[in-house]
PDB file of C-alpha atoms in Angstrom:
ATOM      1  CA  MET A   1       6.507  -9.422   3.830  1.00  0.00           C
ATOM      2  CA  SER A   2       3.276  -7.719   4.751  1.00  0.00           C
ATOM      3  CA  TYR A   3       1.586  -4.873   2.930  1.00  0.00           C
ATOM      4  CA  ILE A   4       2.683  -2.454   5.630  1.00  0.00           C
ATOM      5  CA  GLU A   5       6.314  -3.565   5.421  1.00  0.00           C
ATOM      6  CA  ILE A   6       6.348  -3.151   1.648  1.00  0.00           C
ATOM      7  CA  ALA A   7       4.598   0.231   1.877  1.00  0.00           C
ATOM      8  CA  GLU A   8       7.137   1.404   4.450  1.00  0.00           C
ATOM      9  CA  LEU A   9      10.061   0.250   2.307  1.00  0.00           C
ATOM     10  CA  ILE A  10       8.662   1.951  -0.801  1.00  0.00           C
ATOM     11  CA  TYR A  11       7.957   5.143   1.150  1.00  0.00           C
ATOM     12  CA  LYS A  12      11.503   5.297   2.555  1.00  0.00           C
ATOM     13  CA  ARG A  13      13.139   4.566  -0.806  1.00  0.00           C
ATOM     14  CA  VAL A  14      11.197   7.285  -2.614  1.00  0.00           C
ATOM     15  CA  LEU A  15      11.745   9.780   0.198  1.00  0.00           C
ATOM     16  CA  ASP A  16      15.497   9.078   0.222  1.00  0.00           C
ATOM     17  CA  LYS A  17      15.934   9.060  -3.578  1.00  0.00           C
ATOM     18  CA  TYR A  18      13.626  11.868  -4.672  1.00  0.00           C
ATOM     19  CA  GLY A  19      11.975  13.514  -1.696  1.00  0.00           C
ATOM     20  CA  PHE A  20       8.369  14.597  -2.003  1.00  0.00           C
ATOM     21  CA  SER A  21       7.033  17.546  -3.969  1.00  0.00           C
ATOM     22  CA  SER A  22       3.862  19.578  -3.729  1.00  0.00           C
ATOM     23  CA  ASP A  23       2.389  17.503  -6.591  1.00  0.00           C
ATOM     24  CA  SER A  24       0.659  14.458  -5.092  1.00  0.00           C
ATOM     25  CA  SER A  25       0.194  12.780  -8.502  1.00  0.00           C
ATOM     26  CA  LYS A  26       3.918  13.016  -9.231  1.00  0.00           C
ATOM     27  CA  ASP A  27       4.768  11.623  -5.802  1.00  0.00           C
ATOM     28  CA  LEU A  28       2.299   8.749  -6.180  1.00  0.00           C
ATOM     29  CA  ASN A  29       3.731   7.965  -9.625  1.00  0.00           C
ATOM     30  CA  LEU A  30       7.200   7.721  -8.038  1.00  0.00           C
ATOM     31  CA  LEU A  31       5.815   5.409  -5.340  1.00  0.00           C
ATOM     32  CA  LEU A  32       4.145   3.212  -7.966  1.00  0.00           C
ATOM     33  CA  MET A  33       7.350   3.074 -10.051  1.00  0.00           C
ATOM     34  CA  GLU A  34       9.268   1.962  -6.965  1.00  0.00           C
ATOM     35  CA  LEU A  35       6.605  -0.686  -6.310  1.00  0.00           C
ATOM     36  CA  LYS A  36       6.979  -2.031  -9.850  1.00  0.00           C
ATOM     37  CA  ASN A  37      10.778  -2.084  -9.457  1.00  0.00           C
ATOM     38  CA  MET A  38      10.676  -4.146  -6.283  1.00  0.00           C
ATOM     39  CA  ILE A  39       7.616  -6.340  -6.903  1.00  0.00           C
ATOM     40  CA  GLY A  40       9.703  -9.048  -8.577  1.00  0.00           C
ATOM     41  CA  LYS A  41      11.670  -9.512  -5.363  1.00  0.00           C
ATOM     42  CA  THR A  42       8.522 -10.330  -3.393  1.00  0.00           C
ATOM     43  CA  HIS A  43       5.731 -12.891  -3.591  1.00  0.00           C
ATOM     44  CA  PHE A  44       3.216 -10.231  -4.664  1.00  0.00           C
ATOM     45  CA  GLN A  45       1.737  -9.935  -8.152  1.00  0.00           C
ATOM     46  CA  LEU A  46       0.132  -6.826  -9.588  1.00  0.00           C
ATOM     47  CA  LYS A  47      -3.441  -7.159 -10.823  1.00  0.00           C
ATOM     48  CA  HIS A  48      -2.930  -4.477 -13.490  1.00  0.00           C
ATOM     49  CA  ASP A  49      -0.139  -3.339 -15.784  1.00  0.00           C
ATOM     50  CA  PHE A  50       0.061   0.435 -15.466  1.00  0.00           C
ATOM     51  CA  THR A  51       2.505   3.241 -16.204  1.00  0.00           C
ATOM     52  CA  ASN A  52       1.184   5.944 -13.872  1.00  0.00           C
ATOM     53  CA  ILE A  53      -1.613   6.760 -11.452  1.00  0.00           C
ATOM     54  CA  ASP A  54      -3.994   7.877 -14.215  1.00  0.00           C
ATOM     55  CA  ASP A  55      -3.465   4.615 -16.094  1.00  0.00           C
ATOM     56  CA  LEU A  56      -3.988   2.624 -12.879  1.00  0.00           C
ATOM     57  CA  ASN A  57      -7.199   4.527 -12.092  1.00  0.00           C
ATOM     58  CA  GLU A  58      -8.530   3.873 -15.589  1.00  0.00           C
ATOM     59  CA  GLN A  59      -7.815   0.142 -15.296  1.00  0.00           C
ATOM     60  CA  LEU A  60      -9.310  -0.017 -11.793  1.00  0.00           C
ATOM     61  CA  LYS A  61     -12.515   1.679 -12.982  1.00  0.00           C
ATOM     62  CA  LEU A  62     -12.831  -0.767 -15.883  1.00  0.00           C
ATOM     63  CA  SER A  63     -12.274  -3.880 -13.786  1.00  0.00           C
ATOM     64  CA  ASP A  64     -13.645  -3.057 -10.309  1.00  0.00           C
ATOM     65  CA  GLY A  65     -15.418   0.258 -10.678  1.00  0.00           C
ATOM     66  CA  LYS A  66     -12.968   1.683  -8.099  1.00  0.00           C
ATOM     67  CA  SER A  67     -10.230   4.293  -8.264  1.00  0.00           C
ATOM     68  CA  VAL A  68      -7.502   5.787  -6.094  1.00  0.00           C
ATOM     69  CA  ASP A  69      -8.911   9.030  -4.701  1.00  0.00           C
ATOM     70  CA  LEU A  70      -5.964  11.337  -4.062  1.00  0.00           C
ATOM     71  CA  ILE A  71      -8.154  13.664  -2.012  1.00  0.00           C
ATOM     72  CA  LEU A  72      -8.306  10.977   0.678  1.00  0.00           C
ATOM     73  CA  ALA A  73      -4.514  10.543   0.802  1.00  0.00           C
ATOM     74  CA  PRO A  74      -2.963  11.762   4.042  1.00  0.00           C
ATOM     75  CA  ASN A  75      -0.133  14.259   4.010  1.00  0.00           C
ATOM     76  CA  ARG A  76       2.993  12.504   2.729  1.00  0.00           C
ATOM     77  CA  TYR A  77       5.028  13.921   5.598  1.00  0.00           C
ATOM     78  CA  GLN A  78       2.802  12.216   8.183  1.00  0.00           C
ATOM     79  CA  ASP A  79       4.674   9.022   7.492  1.00  0.00           C
ATOM     80  CA  LYS A  80       2.733   6.536   9.639  1.00  0.00           C
ATOM     81  CA  GLU A  81      -0.682   7.516   8.301  1.00  0.00           C
ATOM     82  CA  PHE A  82       0.600   7.743   4.729  1.00  0.00           C
ATOM     83  CA  ILE A  83       2.266   4.302   4.940  1.00  0.00           C
ATOM     84  CA  LEU A  84      -1.005   2.784   6.211  1.00  0.00           C
ATOM     85  CA  TRP A  85      -2.900   4.438   3.354  1.00  0.00           C
ATOM     86  CA  LEU A  86      -0.320   3.157   0.856  1.00  0.00           C
ATOM     87  CA  ALA A  87      -0.588  -0.353   2.339  1.00  0.00           C
ATOM     88  CA  VAL A  88      -4.343  -0.331   1.636  1.00  0.00           C
ATOM     89  CA  ILE A  89      -3.644   0.761  -1.962  1.00  0.00           C
ATOM     90  CA  LEU A  90      -1.117  -2.083  -2.300  1.00  0.00           C
ATOM     91  CA  GLN A  91      -3.659  -4.522  -0.899  1.00  0.00           C
ATOM     92  CA  ASN A  92      -6.143  -3.465  -3.574  1.00  0.00           C
ATOM     93  CA  ILE A  93      -3.793  -3.580  -6.574  1.00  0.00           C
ATOM     94  CA  THR A  94      -2.050  -6.875  -5.812  1.00  0.00           C
ATOM     95  CA  ASP A  95      -3.308 -10.374  -6.460  1.00  0.00           C
ATOM     96  CA  HIS A  96      -4.459 -11.788  -3.116  1.00  0.00           C
ATOM     97  CA  ASN A  97      -4.949 -15.335  -4.419  1.00  0.00           C
ATOM     98  CA  ALA A  98      -1.354 -15.748  -5.598  1.00  0.00           C
ATOM     99  CA  LEU A  99      -0.180 -14.278  -2.310  1.00  0.00           C
ATOM    100  CA  ASN A 100      -2.309 -16.579  -0.150  1.00  0.00           C
ATOM    101  CA  GLN A 101      -1.691 -19.744  -2.176  1.00  0.00           C
ATOM    102  CA  ARG A 102       2.056 -19.334  -2.106  1.00  0.00           C
ATOM    103  CA  ASP A 103       2.445 -18.780   1.640  1.00  0.00           C
ATOM    104  CA  LYS A 104      -0.619 -20.657   2.941  1.00  0.00           C
ATOM    105  CA  LYS A 105      -1.096 -17.952   5.561  1.00  0.00           C
ATOM    106  CA  ILE A 106      -4.104 -15.900   6.568  1.00  0.00           C
ATOM    107  CA  TYR A 107      -3.944 -12.217   5.729  1.00  0.00           C
ATOM    108  CA  LEU A 108      -6.147  -9.857   7.656  1.00  0.00           C
ATOM    109  CA  PRO A 109      -7.550  -6.804   5.916  1.00  0.00           C
ATOM    110  CA  ILE A 110      -7.003  -3.444   7.553  1.00  0.00           C
ATOM    111  CA  LYS A 111     -10.199  -2.800   9.482  1.00  0.00           C
ATOM    112  CA  SER A 112     -12.034   0.443   9.829  1.00  0.00           C
ATOM    113  CA  LEU A 113     -11.755   1.547  13.426  1.00  0.00           C
ATOM    114  CA  GLY A 114     -14.491   4.145  13.419  1.00  0.00           C
ATOM    115  CA  LYS A 115     -12.711   7.452  13.810  1.00  0.00           C
ATOM    116  CA  ASP A 116      -9.976   8.158  11.318  1.00  0.00           C
ATOM    117  CA  ASN A 117      -7.017   8.811  13.555  1.00  0.00           C
ATOM    118  CA  GLY A 118      -3.532   7.450  13.777  1.00  0.00           C
ATOM    119  CA  GLU A 119      -3.806   6.530  17.456  1.00  0.00           C
ATOM    120  CA  ALA A 120      -6.633   4.053  16.858  1.00  0.00           C
ATOM    121  CA  ILE A 121      -4.770   2.481  13.950  1.00  0.00           C
ATOM    122  CA  LEU A 122      -1.569   2.175  15.972  1.00  0.00           C
ATOM    123  CA  ALA A 123      -3.530   0.653  18.867  1.00  0.00           C
ATOM    124  CA  TYR A 124      -4.909  -1.984  16.502  1.00  0.00           C
ATOM    125  CA  LEU A 125      -1.458  -2.697  15.070  1.00  0.00           C
ATOM    126  CA  ASN A 126      -0.111  -3.167  18.598  1.00  0.00           C
ATOM    127  CA  SER A 127      -3.025  -5.355  19.699  1.00  0.00           C
ATOM    128  CA  GLU A 128      -2.725  -9.069  20.482  1.00  0.00           C
ATOM    129  CA  ASP A 129      -5.153  -9.948  17.670  1.00  0.00           C
ATOM    130  CA  PHE A 130      -2.977  -8.280  15.076  1.00  0.00           C
ATOM    131  CA  ASN A 131       0.290  -9.633  16.478  1.00  0.00           C
ATOM    132  CA  ARG A 132      -1.030 -13.246  16.493  1.00  0.00           C
ATOM    133  CA  ALA A 133      -1.841 -13.092  12.784  1.00  0.00           C
ATOM    134  CA  GLU A 134       0.795 -14.497  10.452  1.00  0.00           C
ATOM    135  CA  PHE A 135       1.864 -12.230   7.598  1.00  0.00           C
TER     136      PHE A 135
END
């Protein structure tokens, strides 16, 4: 499974089970809980043990100096953009080495395409370069 496939599955499960609220932290905590519930069924490993988004941010700052900036998160009801954003989060909080060693495949990072718009991202995802890559 690719990051995008897992992000899409998590998004759909949370939307179906709980729906989304006006509280982005609460919604992200639900998404992270769903990730932790399903991670054992995949070949992904989490880099950090966390209970919520605040705990994850604290651990990220200590280890990488990074954090999840909720201001940059797209609207949760714009599903394609939100799923892509969530896939990038998943890419940053999972262990890439365990993932690559197990499958022996090349994983491409999501590239910046200049302008931040869904059309450019979808064009990249539909491109021959992306479709030739093994996930």
